[in-house]
C-alpha atoms as a PDB file:
ATOM      1  CA  UNK A   1     -20.868  13.400  10.227  1.00  0.00           C
ATOM      2  CA  UNK A   2     -18.476  15.928  11.903  1.00  0.00           C
ATOM      3  CA  UNK A   3     -17.972  13.516  14.819  1.00  0.00           C
ATOM      4  CA  UNK A   4     -17.219  10.715  12.346  1.00  0.00           C
ATOM      5  CA  UNK A   5     -14.595  12.862  10.591  1.00  0.00           C
ATOM      6  CA  UNK A   6     -12.966  13.902  13.868  1.00  0.00           C
ATOM      7  CA  UNK A   7     -12.723  10.261  14.959  1.00  0.00           C
ATOM      8  CA  UNK A   8     -11.068   9.288  11.680  1.00  0.00           C
ATOM      9  CA  UNK A   9      -8.603  12.192  11.887  1.00  0.00           C
ATOM     10  CA  UNK A  10      -7.659  11.289  15.460  1.00  0.00           C
ATOM     11  CA  UNK A  11      -7.160   7.669  14.407  1.00  0.00           C
ATOM     12  CA  UNK A  12      -4.913   8.836  11.554  1.00  0.00           C
ATOM     13  CA  UNK A  13      -2.785  10.928  13.929  1.00  0.00           C
ATOM     14  CA  UNK A  14      -2.511   7.993  16.336  1.00  0.00           C
ATOM     15  CA  UNK A  15      -1.402   5.612  13.555  1.00  0.00           C
ATOM     16  CA  UNK A  16       1.340   8.033  12.462  1.00  0.00           C
ATOM     17  CA  UNK A  17       2.545   8.514  16.042  1.00  0.00           C
ATOM     18  CA  UNK A  18       2.503   4.738  16.633  1.00  0.00           C
ATOM     19  CA  UNK A  19       4.471   4.127  13.412  1.00  0.00           C
ATOM     20  CA  UNK A  20       7.128   6.669  14.399  1.00  0.00           C
ATOM     21  CA  UNK A  21       7.397   5.404  17.985  1.00  0.00           C
ATOM     22  CA  UNK A  22       7.500   1.740  16.976  1.00  0.00           C
ATOM     23  CA  UNK A  23      10.184   2.376  14.366  1.00  0.00           C
ATOM     24  CA  UNK A  24      12.197   4.380  16.935  1.00  0.00           C
ATOM     25  CA  UNK A  25      11.973   1.573  19.488  1.00  0.00           C
ATOM     26  CA  UNK A  26      12.801  -1.165  16.987  1.00  0.00           C
ATOM     27  CA  UNK A  27      15.642   0.648  15.227  1.00  0.00           C
ATOM     28  CA  UNK A  28      17.282   2.466  18.129  1.00  0.00           C
ATOM     29  CA  UNK A  29      16.718   0.148  21.076  1.00  0.00           C
ATOM     30  CA  UNK A  30      17.740  -3.144  19.507  1.00  0.00           C
ATOM     31  CA  UNK A  31      20.710  -4.904  21.132  1.00  0.00           C
ATOM     32  CA  UNK A  32      23.979  -3.432  19.895  1.00  0.00           C
ATOM     33  CA  UNK A  33      25.227   0.058  19.149  1.00  0.00           C
ATOM     34  CA  UNK A  34      23.231   1.554  16.253  1.00  0.00           C
ATOM     35  CA  UNK A  35      26.063   3.930  15.389  1.00  0.00           C
ATOM     36  CA  UNK A  36      28.555   1.089  15.014  1.00  0.00           C
ATOM     37  CA  UNK A  37      26.026  -0.835  12.922  1.00  0.00           C
ATOM     38  CA  UNK A  38      25.455   2.137  10.642  1.00  0.00           C
ATOM     39  CA  UNK A  39      29.164   2.970  10.427  1.00  0.00           C
ATOM     40  CA  UNK A  40      30.085  -0.576   9.463  1.00  0.00           C
ATOM     41  CA  UNK A  41      27.219  -0.887   6.980  1.00  0.00           C
ATOM     42  CA  UNK A  42      26.661  -4.382   8.257  1.00  0.00           C
ATOM     43  CA  UNK A  43      30.302  -5.318   7.867  1.00  0.00           C
ATOM     44  CA  UNK A  44      33.297  -5.400  10.213  1.00  0.00           C
ATOM     45  CA  UNK A  45      33.226  -2.675  12.889  1.00  0.00           C
ATOM     46  CA  UNK A  46      37.009  -2.937  13.355  1.00  0.00           C
ATOM     47  CA  UNK A  47      37.427  -0.757  10.265  1.00  0.00           C
ATOM     48  CA  UNK A  48      35.857   2.202  12.137  1.00  0.00           C
ATOM     49  CA  UNK A  49      37.957   3.998  14.735  1.00  0.00           C
ATOM     50  CA  UNK A  50      36.525   4.976  18.170  1.00  0.00           C
ATOM     51  CA  UNK A  51      36.980   8.645  17.243  1.00  0.00           C
ATOM     52  CA  UNK A  52      34.852   8.185  14.116  1.00  0.00           C
ATOM     53  CA  UNK A  53      32.153   6.408  16.113  1.00  0.00           C
ATOM     54  CA  UNK A  54      32.164   9.197  18.717  1.00  0.00           C
ATOM     55  CA  UNK A  55      31.841  11.790  15.948  1.00  0.00           C
ATOM     56  CA  UNK A  56      28.923   9.881  14.413  1.00  0.00           C
ATOM     57  CA  UNK A  57      27.207   9.684  17.808  1.00  0.00           C
ATOM     58  CA  UNK A  58      27.503  13.439  18.179  1.00  0.00           C
ATOM     59  CA  UNK A  59      26.304  14.037  14.607  1.00  0.00           C
ATOM     60  CA  UNK A  60      23.217  11.832  14.936  1.00  0.00           C
ATOM     61  CA  UNK A  61      22.505  12.767  18.552  1.00  0.00           C
ATOM     62  CA  UNK A  62      23.129   9.302  20.007  1.00  0.00           C
ATOM     63  CA  UNK A  63      25.218  10.821  22.802  1.00  0.00           C
ATOM     64  CA  UNK A  64      22.067  12.348  24.353  1.00  0.00           C
ATOM     65  CA  UNK A  65      19.768  10.603  26.871  1.00  0.00           C
ATOM     66  CA  UNK A  66      17.278   8.257  25.218  1.00  0.00           C
ATOM     67  CA  UNK A  67      14.149  10.219  26.085  1.00  0.00           C
ATOM     68  CA  UNK A  68      15.809  13.376  24.771  1.00  0.00           C
ATOM     69  CA  UNK A  69      16.657  11.570  21.527  1.00  0.00           C
ATOM     70  CA  UNK A  70      13.030  10.493  21.135  1.00  0.00           C
ATOM     71  CA  UNK A  71      11.645  13.979  21.796  1.00  0.00           C
ATOM     72  CA  UNK A  72      14.186  15.617  19.497  1.00  0.00           C
ATOM     73  CA  UNK A  73      13.538  13.205  16.630  1.00  0.00           C
ATOM     74  CA  UNK A  74       9.751  13.423  17.066  1.00  0.00           C
ATOM     75  CA  UNK A  75       9.913  17.228  16.973  1.00  0.00           C
ATOM     76  CA  UNK A  76      12.027  17.175  13.831  1.00  0.00           C
ATOM     77  CA  UNK A  77       9.747  14.520  12.245  1.00  0.00           C
ATOM     78  CA  UNK A  78       6.728  16.778  12.821  1.00  0.00           C
ATOM     79  CA  UNK A  79       8.536  19.347  10.667  1.00  0.00           C
ATOM     80  CA  UNK A  80       9.344  16.750   8.007  1.00  0.00           C
ATOM     81  CA  UNK A  81      12.990  16.338   9.029  1.00  0.00           C
ATOM     82  CA  UNK A  82      14.143  12.717   9.472  1.00  0.00           C
ATOM     83  CA  UNK A  83      17.871  13.484   9.515  1.00  0.00           C
ATOM     84  CA  UNK A  84      20.464  12.635   6.891  1.00  0.00           C
ATOM     85  CA  UNK A  85      21.361   9.387   5.178  1.00  0.00           C
ATOM     86  CA  UNK A  86      24.414   7.575   6.510  1.00  0.00           C
ATOM     87  CA  UNK A  87      25.245   6.289   3.034  1.00  0.00           C
ATOM     88  CA  UNK A  88      25.402   9.513   1.020  1.00  0.00           C
ATOM     89  CA  UNK A  89      24.731  12.369   3.472  1.00  0.00           C
ATOM     90  CA  UNK A  90      21.574  13.517   1.691  1.00  0.00           C
ATOM     91  CA  UNK A  91      18.554  14.635   3.744  1.00  0.00           C
ATOM     92  CA  UNK A  92      16.154  11.724   4.137  1.00  0.00           C
ATOM     93  CA  UNK A  93      13.129  13.834   3.192  1.00  0.00           C
ATOM     94  CA  UNK A  94      14.735  14.945  -0.064  1.00  0.00           C
ATOM     95  CA  UNK A  95      15.858  11.391  -0.808  1.00  0.00           C
ATOM     96  CA  UNK A  96      12.274  10.118  -0.483  1.00  0.00           C
ATOM     97  CA  UNK A  97      10.833  13.078  -2.407  1.00  0.00           C
ATOM     98  CA  UNK A  98      13.239  12.501  -5.319  1.00  0.00           C
ATOM     99  CA  UNK A  99      12.195   8.840  -5.650  1.00  0.00           C
ATOM    100  CA  UNK A 100       8.496   9.335  -4.901  1.00  0.00           C
ATOM    101  CA  UNK A 101       7.263  10.248  -8.456  1.00  0.00           C
ATOM    102  CA  UNK A 102       8.540   6.986  -9.964  1.00  0.00           C
ATOM    103  CA  UNK A 103       6.884   4.884  -7.261  1.00  0.00           C
ATOM    104  CA  UNK A 104       3.646   6.873  -7.422  1.00  0.00           C
ATOM    105  CA  UNK A 105       3.583   6.310 -11.162  1.00  0.00           C
ATOM    106  CA  UNK A 106       4.039   2.563 -10.703  1.00  0.00           C
ATOM    107  CA  UNK A 107       1.602   2.079  -7.815  1.00  0.00           C
ATOM    108  CA  UNK A 108      -1.090   4.267  -9.413  1.00  0.00           C
ATOM    109  CA  UNK A 109      -0.914   2.306 -12.653  1.00  0.00           C
ATOM    110  CA  UNK A 110      -0.967  -0.970 -10.723  1.00  0.00           C
ATOM    111  CA  UNK A 111      -3.948   0.100  -8.583  1.00  0.00           C
ATOM    112  CA  UNK A 112      -5.918   1.214 -11.652  1.00  0.00           C
ATOM    113  CA  UNK A 113      -5.134  -2.020 -13.475  1.00  0.00           C
ATOM    114  CA  UNK A 114      -5.936  -4.125 -10.398  1.00  0.00           C
ATOM    115  CA  UNK A 115      -9.285  -2.389  -9.920  1.00  0.00           C
ATOM    116  CA  UNK A 116     -10.304  -2.914 -13.542  1.00  0.00           C
ATOM    117  CA  UNK A 117      -9.191  -6.564 -13.590  1.00  0.00           C
ATOM    118  CA  UNK A 118     -10.606  -7.421 -10.154  1.00  0.00           C
ATOM    119  CA  UNK A 119     -13.963  -5.730 -10.741  1.00  0.00           C
ATOM    120  CA  UNK A 120     -14.208  -7.200 -14.250  1.00  0.00           C
ATOM    121  CA  UNK A 121     -13.630 -10.766 -13.051  1.00  0.00           C
ATOM    122  CA  UNK A 122     -16.096 -10.377 -10.170  1.00  0.00           C
ATOM    123  CA  UNK A 123     -18.832  -8.865 -12.347  1.00  0.00           C
ATOM    124  CA  UNK A 124     -18.391 -11.452 -15.101  1.00  0.00           C
ATOM    125  CA  UNK A 125     -18.341 -14.373 -12.634  1.00  0.00           C
ATOM    126  CA  UNK A 126     -21.529 -13.273 -10.876  1.00  0.00           C
ATOM    127  CA  UNK A 127     -23.402 -12.290 -14.069  1.00  0.00           C
ATOM    128  CA  UNK A 128     -22.775 -15.281 -16.319  1.00  0.00           C
ATOM    129  CA  UNK A 129     -25.270 -18.150 -16.310  1.00  0.00           C
ATOM    130  CA  UNK A 130     -22.712 -20.674 -17.561  1.00  0.00           C
ATOM    131  CA  UNK A 131     -21.612 -22.666 -14.546  1.00  0.00           C
ATOM    132  CA  UNK A 132     -18.244 -23.767 -15.966  1.00  0.00           C
ATOM    133  CA  UNK A 133     -17.346 -20.171 -16.845  1.00  0.00           C
ATOM    134  CA  UNK A 134     -18.386 -18.935 -13.405  1.00  0.00           C
ATOM    135  CA  UNK A 135     -16.254 -21.572 -11.685  1.00  0.00           C
ATOM    136  CA  UNK A 136     -13.303 -20.801 -13.955  1.00  0.00           C
ATOM    137  CA  UNK A 137     -13.522 -17.054 -13.244  1.00  0.00           C
ATOM    138  CA  UNK A 138     -13.918 -17.562  -9.496  1.00  0.00           C
ATOM    139  CA  UNK A 139     -10.791 -19.736  -9.432  1.00  0.00           C
ATOM    140  CA  UNK A 140      -8.636 -16.980 -10.947  1.00  0.00           C
ATOM    141  CA  UNK A 141      -8.307 -14.902  -7.705  1.00  0.00           C
ATOM    142  CA  UNK A 142      -6.895 -17.866  -5.780  1.00  0.00           C
ATOM    143  CA  UNK A 143      -4.358 -18.401  -8.566  1.00  0.00           C
ATOM    144  CA  UNK A 144      -3.395 -14.711  -8.567  1.00  0.00           C
ATOM    145  CA  UNK A 145      -2.918 -14.568  -4.797  1.00  0.00           C
ATOM    146  CA  UNK A 146      -0.807 -17.723  -4.681  1.00  0.00           C
ATOM    147  CA  UNK A 147       1.600 -16.669  -7.463  1.00  0.00           C
ATOM    148  CA  UNK A 148       4.741 -15.028  -5.952  1.00  0.00           C
ATOM    149  CA  UNK A 149       5.286 -11.501  -7.219  1.00  0.00           C
ATOM    150  CA  UNK A 150       8.947 -11.988  -8.066  1.00  0.00           C
ATOM    151  CA  UNK A 151       8.123 -15.194 -10.003  1.00  0.00           C
ATOM    152  CA  UNK A 152       5.449 -13.405 -12.065  1.00  0.00           C
ATOM    153  CA  UNK A 153       7.907 -10.596 -12.818  1.00  0.00           C
ATOM    154  CA  UNK A 154      10.652 -12.963 -13.921  1.00  0.00           C
ATOM    155  CA  UNK A 155       8.236 -14.921 -16.162  1.00  0.00           C
ATOM    156  CA  UNK A 156       7.027 -11.707 -17.824  1.00  0.00           C
ATOM    157  CA  UNK A 157      10.594 -10.513 -18.383  1.00  0.00           C
ATOM    158  CA  UNK A 158      11.650 -13.868 -19.827  1.00  0.00           C
ATOM    159  CA  UNK A 159       8.668 -14.247 -22.177  1.00  0.00           C
ATOM    160  CA  UNK A 160       7.553 -10.723 -23.128  1.00  0.00           C
ATOM    161  CA  UNK A 161      10.931  -8.975 -23.130  1.00  0.00           C
ATOM    162  CA  UNK A 162      13.584 -11.566 -23.950  1.00  0.00           C
ATOM    163  CA  UNK A 163      11.620 -14.020 -26.129  1.00  0.00           C
ATOM    164  CA  UNK A 164       9.114 -11.765 -27.875  1.00  0.00           C
ATOM    165  CA  UNK A 165      11.005  -8.459 -27.564  1.00  0.00           C
ATOM    166  CA  UNK A 166       7.805  -6.461 -27.127  1.00  0.00           C
ATOM    167  CA  UNK A 167       8.609  -4.405 -24.026  1.00  0.00           C
ATOM    168  CA  UNK A 168      11.790  -3.331 -22.170  1.00  0.00           C
ATOM    169  CA  UNK A 169      12.854  -5.564 -19.298  1.00  0.00           C
ATOM    170  CA  UNK A 170      14.443  -2.920 -17.068  1.00  0.00           C
ATOM    171  CA  UNK A 171      14.600   0.830 -16.505  1.00  0.00           C
ATOM    172  CA  UNK A 172      12.257   3.810 -16.107  1.00  0.00           C
ATOM    173  CA  UNK A 173      12.433   5.232 -19.618  1.00  0.00           C
ATOM    174  CA  UNK A 174       9.096   5.764 -21.352  1.00  0.00           C
ATOM    175  CA  UNK A 175       5.562   4.553 -20.690  1.00  0.00           C
ATOM    176  CA  UNK A 176       6.373   1.160 -22.212  1.00  0.00           C
ATOM    177  CA  UNK A 177       8.799   0.466 -19.353  1.00  0.00           C
ATOM    178  CA  UNK A 178       5.882   0.772 -16.905  1.00  0.00           C
ATOM    179  CA  UNK A 179       3.705  -1.967 -18.443  1.00  0.00           C
ATOM    180  CA  UNK A 180       5.367  -5.123 -17.119  1.00  0.00           C
ATOM    181  CA  UNK A 181       6.069  -3.778 -13.588  1.00  0.00           C
ATOM    182  CA  UNK A 182       2.474  -2.521 -13.303  1.00  0.00           C
ATOM    183  CA  UNK A 183       1.068  -5.904 -14.412  1.00  0.00           C
ATOM    184  CA  UNK A 184       3.344  -7.727 -11.963  1.00  0.00           C
ATOM    185  CA  UNK A 185       2.296  -5.510  -9.073  1.00  0.00           C
ATOM    186  CA  UNK A 186      -1.399  -5.521 -10.030  1.00  0.00           C
ATOM    187  CA  UNK A 187      -1.962  -9.290 -10.228  1.00  0.00           C
ATOM    188  CA  UNK A 188      -2.074 -10.119  -6.465  1.00  0.00           C
ATOM    189  CA  UNK A 189      -3.993  -6.907  -5.715  1.00  0.00           C
ATOM    190  CA  UNK A 190      -6.597  -7.604  -8.421  1.00  0.00           C
ATOM    191  CA  UNK A 191      -7.026 -11.134  -7.057  1.00  0.00           C
ATOM    192  CA  UNK A 192      -7.917  -9.798  -3.601  1.00  0.00           C
ATOM    193  CA  UNK A 193     -10.326  -7.236  -5.061  1.00  0.00           C
ATOM    194  CA  UNK A 194     -11.978  -9.931  -7.209  1.00  0.00           C
ATOM    195  CA  UNK A 195     -12.408 -12.279  -4.234  1.00  0.00           C
ATOM    196  CA  UNK A 196     -13.964  -9.650  -1.985  1.00  0.00           C
ATOM    197  CA  UNK A 197     -16.094  -8.083  -4.721  1.00  0.00           C
ATOM    198  CA  UNK A 198     -17.459 -11.429  -5.973  1.00  0.00           C
ATOM    199  CA  UNK A 199     -18.406 -12.467  -2.446  1.00  0.00           C
ATOM    200  CA  UNK A 200     -20.052  -9.108  -1.806  1.00  0.00           C
ATOM    201  CA  UNK A 201     -21.967  -9.267  -5.087  1.00  0.00           C
ATOM    202  CA  UNK A 202     -23.280 -12.762  -4.351  1.00  0.00           C
ATOM    203  CA  UNK A 203     -24.465 -11.576  -0.940  1.00  0.00           C
ATOM    204  CA  UNK A 204     -26.155  -8.511  -2.418  1.00  0.00           C
ATOM    205  CA  UNK A 205     -27.858 -10.563  -5.148  1.00  0.00           C
ATOM    206  CA  UNK A 206     -29.347 -12.843  -2.475  1.00  0.00           C
ATOM    207  CA  UNK A 207     -31.078  -9.940  -0.717  1.00  0.00           C
ATOM    208  CA  UNK A 208     -34.899  -9.746  -0.844  1.00  0.00           C
ATOM    209  CA  UNK A 209     -34.883  -6.402  -2.666  1.00  0.00           C
ATOM    210  CA  UNK A 210     -33.385  -8.122  -5.726  1.00  0.00           C
ATOM    211  CA  UNK A 211     -36.371 -10.487  -5.997  1.00  0.00           C
ATOM    212  CA  UNK A 212     -38.682  -7.513  -5.516  1.00  0.00           C
ATOM    213  CA  UNK A 213     -36.991  -5.588  -8.319  1.00  0.00           C
ATOM    214  CA  UNK A 214     -37.162  -8.598 -10.648  1.00  0.00           C
ATOM    215  CA  UNK A 215     -40.818  -9.149  -9.760  1.00  0.00           C
ATOM    216  CA  UNK A 216     -41.567  -5.527 -10.701  1.00  0.00           C
ATOM    217  CA  UNK A 217     -40.156  -6.139 -14.169  1.00  0.00           C
ATOM    218  CA  UNK A 218     -36.582  -4.814 -13.834  1.00  0.00           C
ATOM    219  CA  UNK A 219     -34.167  -6.526 -16.201  1.00  0.00           C
ATOM    220  CA  UNK A 220     -31.469  -8.816 -14.871  1.00  0.00           C
ATOM    221  CA  UNK A 221     -28.762  -6.451 -16.164  1.00  0.00           C
ATOM    222  CA  UNK A 222     -30.347  -3.457 -14.429  1.00  0.00           C
ATOM    223  CA  UNK A 223     -30.658  -5.311 -11.126  1.00  0.00           C
ATOM    224  CA  UNK A 224     -27.073  -6.574 -11.338  1.00  0.00           C
ATOM    225  CA  UNK A 225     -25.354  -3.376 -12.411  1.00  0.00           C
ATOM    226  CA  UNK A 226     -27.839  -0.825 -11.090  1.00  0.00           C
ATOM    227  CA  UNK A 227     -28.951  -2.125  -7.703  1.00  0.00           C
ATOM    228  CA  UNK A 228     -26.559  -4.811  -6.450  1.00  0.00           C
ATOM    229  CA  UNK A 229     -23.370  -3.169  -7.737  1.00  0.00           C
ATOM    230  CA  UNK A 230     -23.656  -0.074  -5.540  1.00  0.00           C
ATOM    231  CA  UNK A 231     -24.515  -2.006  -2.381  1.00  0.00           C
ATOM    232  CA  UNK A 232     -21.717  -4.503  -3.022  1.00  0.00           C
ATOM    233  CA  UNK A 233     -19.022  -1.893  -3.694  1.00  0.00           C
ATOM    234  CA  UNK A 234     -18.368  -0.931  -0.042  1.00  0.00           C
ATOM    235  CA  UNK A 235     -16.326  -4.022   1.021  1.00  0.00           C
ATOM    236  CA  UNK A 236     -13.922  -3.898  -1.976  1.00  0.00           C
ATOM    237  CA  UNK A 237     -13.592  -0.124  -1.562  1.00  0.00           C
ATOM    238  CA  UNK A 238     -12.606  -0.615   2.076  1.00  0.00           C
ATOM    239  CA  UNK A 239     -10.121  -3.315   1.119  1.00  0.00           C
ATOM    240  CA  UNK A 240      -8.629  -1.080  -1.575  1.00  0.00           C
ATOM    241  CA  UNK A 241      -7.525   1.350   1.150  1.00  0.00           C
ATOM    242  CA  UNK A 242      -5.610  -1.431   2.867  1.00  0.00           C
ATOM    243  CA  UNK A 243      -4.149  -2.660  -0.423  1.00  0.00           C
ATOM    244  CA  UNK A 244      -2.348   0.658  -0.956  1.00  0.00           C
ATOM    245  CA  UNK A 245       0.077  -0.396   1.762  1.00  0.00           C
ATOM    246  CA  UNK A 246       0.526  -3.758   0.044  1.00  0.00           C
ATOM    247  CA  UNK A 247       1.302  -2.004  -3.231  1.00  0.00           C
ATOM    248  CA  UNK A 248       4.042   0.059  -1.571  1.00  0.00           C
ATOM    249  CA  UNK A 249       5.463  -3.077   0.014  1.00  0.00           C
ATOM    250  CA  UNK A 250       5.294  -4.921  -3.303  1.00  0.00           C
ATOM    251  CA  UNK A 251       7.128  -2.080  -5.048  1.00  0.00           C
ATOM    252  CA  UNK A 252      10.292  -3.150  -3.192  1.00  0.00           C
ATOM    253  CA  UNK A 253      10.279  -6.470  -5.071  1.00  0.00           C
ATOM    254  CA  UNK A 254       9.011  -5.141  -8.396  1.00  0.00           C
ATOM    255  CA  UNK A 255      11.466  -2.230  -8.588  1.00  0.00           C
ATOM    256  CA  UNK A 256      14.297  -4.610  -7.761  1.00  0.00           C
ATOM    257  CA  UNK A 257      13.260  -7.204 -10.368  1.00  0.00           C
ATOM    258  CA  UNK A 258      12.836  -4.586 -13.118  1.00  0.00           C
ATOM    259  CA  UNK A 259      15.773  -2.398 -11.972  1.00  0.00           C
ATOM    260  CA  UNK A 260      13.559   0.663 -11.605  1.00  0.00           C
ATOM    261  CA  UNK A 261      14.345   3.633  -9.398  1.00  0.00           C
ATOM    262  CA  UNK A 262      11.866   4.467  -6.658  1.00  0.00           C
ATOM    263  CA  UNK A 263      10.946   4.111  -3.007  1.00  0.00           C
ATOM    264  CA  UNK A 264      11.232   0.332  -3.188  1.00  0.00           C
ATOM    265  CA  UNK A 265      14.816   0.439  -4.411  1.00  0.00           C
ATOM    266  CA  UNK A 266      15.995   2.865  -1.725  1.00  0.00           C
ATOM    267  CA  UNK A 267      14.148   0.769   0.884  1.00  0.00           C
ATOM    268  CA  UNK A 268      16.051  -2.354  -0.136  1.00  0.00           C
ATOM    269  CA  UNK A 269      19.333  -0.411  -0.223  1.00  0.00           C
ATOM    270  CA  UNK A 270      18.743   1.266   3.160  1.00  0.00           C
ATOM    271  CA  UNK A 271      17.826  -2.018   4.863  1.00  0.00           C
ATOM    272  CA  UNK A 272      20.876  -3.757   3.392  1.00  0.00           C
ATOM    273  CA  UNK A 273      23.186  -0.949   4.531  1.00  0.00           C
ATOM    274  CA  UNK A 274      21.293  -0.494   7.854  1.00  0.00           C
ATOM    275  CA  UNK A 275      20.831   3.187   7.097  1.00  0.00           C
ATOM    276  CA  UNK A 276      18.623   3.807  10.151  1.00  0.00           C
ATOM    277  CA  UNK A 277      17.480   7.411   9.419  1.00  0.00           C
ATOM    278  CA  UNK A 278      16.360   6.428   5.903  1.00  0.00           C
ATOM    279  CA  UNK A 279      14.602   3.275   7.156  1.00  0.00           C
ATOM    280  CA  UNK A 280      12.721   5.262   9.804  1.00  0.00           C
ATOM    281  CA  UNK A 281      11.737   7.923   7.278  1.00  0.00           C
ATOM    282  CA  UNK A 282      10.441   5.219   4.922  1.00  0.00           C
ATOM    283  CA  UNK A 283       8.435   3.553   7.714  1.00  0.00           C
ATOM    284  CA  UNK A 284       6.721   6.834   8.565  1.00  0.00           C
ATOM    285  CA  UNK A 285       6.175   7.587   4.863  1.00  0.00           C
ATOM    286  CA  UNK A 286       4.539   4.174   4.397  1.00  0.00           C
ATOM    287  CA  UNK A 287       2.289   4.822   7.385  1.00  0.00           C
ATOM    288  CA  UNK A 288       1.390   8.252   5.979  1.00  0.00           C
ATOM    289  CA  UNK A 289       0.425   6.745   2.607  1.00  0.00           C
ATOM    290  CA  UNK A 290      -1.656   4.085   4.366  1.00  0.00           C
ATOM    291  CA  UNK A 291      -3.391   6.704   6.527  1.00  0.00           C
ATOM    292  CA  UNK A 292      -4.192   9.019   3.607  1.00  0.00           C
ATOM    293  CA  UNK A 293      -5.592   6.154   1.511  1.00  0.00           C
ATOM    294  CA  UNK A 294      -7.820   4.932   4.321  1.00  0.00           C
ATOM    295  CA  UNK A 295      -8.884   8.469   5.170  1.00  0.00           C
ATOM    296  CA  UNK A 296      -9.982   8.918   1.564  1.00  0.00           C
ATOM    297  CA  UNK A 297     -11.931   5.639   1.781  1.00  0.00           C
ATOM    298  CA  UNK A 298     -13.530   6.756   5.062  1.00  0.00           C
ATOM    299  CA  UNK A 299     -14.728   9.922   3.327  1.00  0.00           C
ATOM    300  CA  UNK A 300     -16.159   8.084   0.294  1.00  0.00           C
ATOM    301  CA  UNK A 301     -17.912   5.207   2.101  1.00  0.00           C
ATOM    302  CA  UNK A 302     -20.519   7.439   3.845  1.00  0.00           C
ATOM    303  CA  UNK A 303     -21.566   8.716   0.422  1.00  0.00           C
ATOM    304  CA  UNK A 304     -22.498   5.127  -0.528  1.00  0.00           C
ATOM    305  CA  UNK A 305     -23.939   4.137   2.846  1.00  0.00           C
ATOM    306  CA  UNK A 306     -24.733   6.986   5.302  1.00  0.00           C
ATOM    307  CA  UNK A 307     -25.321   4.418   8.075  1.00  0.00           C
ATOM    308  CA  UNK A 308     -21.563   3.976   8.642  1.00  0.00           C
ATOM    309  CA  UNK A 309     -21.348   7.460  10.159  1.00  0.00           C
ATOM    310  CA  UNK A 310     -23.483   6.223  13.057  1.00  0.00           C
ATOM    311  CA  UNK A 311     -26.192   8.772  12.399  1.00  0.00           C
ATOM    312  CA  UNK A 312     -29.454   7.288  13.579  1.00  0.00           C
ATOM    313  CA  UNK A 313     -32.450   7.434  11.318  1.00  0.00           C
ATOM    314  CA  UNK A 314     -35.067   9.925  12.431  1.00  0.00           C
ATOM    315  CA  UNK A 315     -37.721   8.347  14.586  1.00  0.00           C
ATOM    316  CA  UNK A 316     -41.176   7.932  13.083  1.00  0.00           C
ATOM    317  CA  UNK A 317     -43.786   9.719  15.146  1.00  0.00           C
ATOM    318  CA  UNK A 318     -47.509   9.278  14.931  1.00  0.00           C
END
């Protein structure tokens, strides 16, 4: 077990380093002068004087050799310092921290809703004996995956907010403003969980131990929810760690559609304005969230199946 944990921690450190290095290469080594791009905000660079560009280069350290820039930015990133925003001059770390609670609120609600919906559909589809109902339930995940997130959000706003007037269409005020964005973000995630969980449950129910349990008199409900459920929960749990990254990516669309503040909104704004320090800070933050979620999954999975740690079963001696 200690070796397993060390391997996972080293993998997490490598992923964070790779995310930082890749974002540095992509953002700072692309053709063109990054300072001129940032200064123009994507517009005409003729509006910026050479003196202003030189001052920006000195401020952001672009006048230093490339390897020195990389080492300096990596050292500051290790201390949580990703520089200052070109748009408003605020520290990138504080900018992300200010918007983080709203996004955490949205993604947590969406993940909880997606887990309940996905697990519910998978359990109902594999437990029912009615063939038409099983086929109908198993077709729902494909429908949820194929529906574009922005389209689902616009439909919910049009019907629930504008036509029925039940919930607010935009804003962050009150728990009621979280309902529609959370549903919009949860639908594709719940579809993936339902697909993986249903497949895993069908595989577990086909194992010989299920027939043995039924032959010994165990009820169908006990076998389904007591024996197969635990063995089938590892694949969807593993996928859920990956889906955290998808939720953060989906928050960009959802927060834009519902005009909510959060990480997604500042990501869209920073990309539009080519605010390179903010974009790099957001890339590393996304990688950190992905790493922490998967690290949590890696710690929980061995509790369900100790074999994943690689620990060999003790040999039987006679």
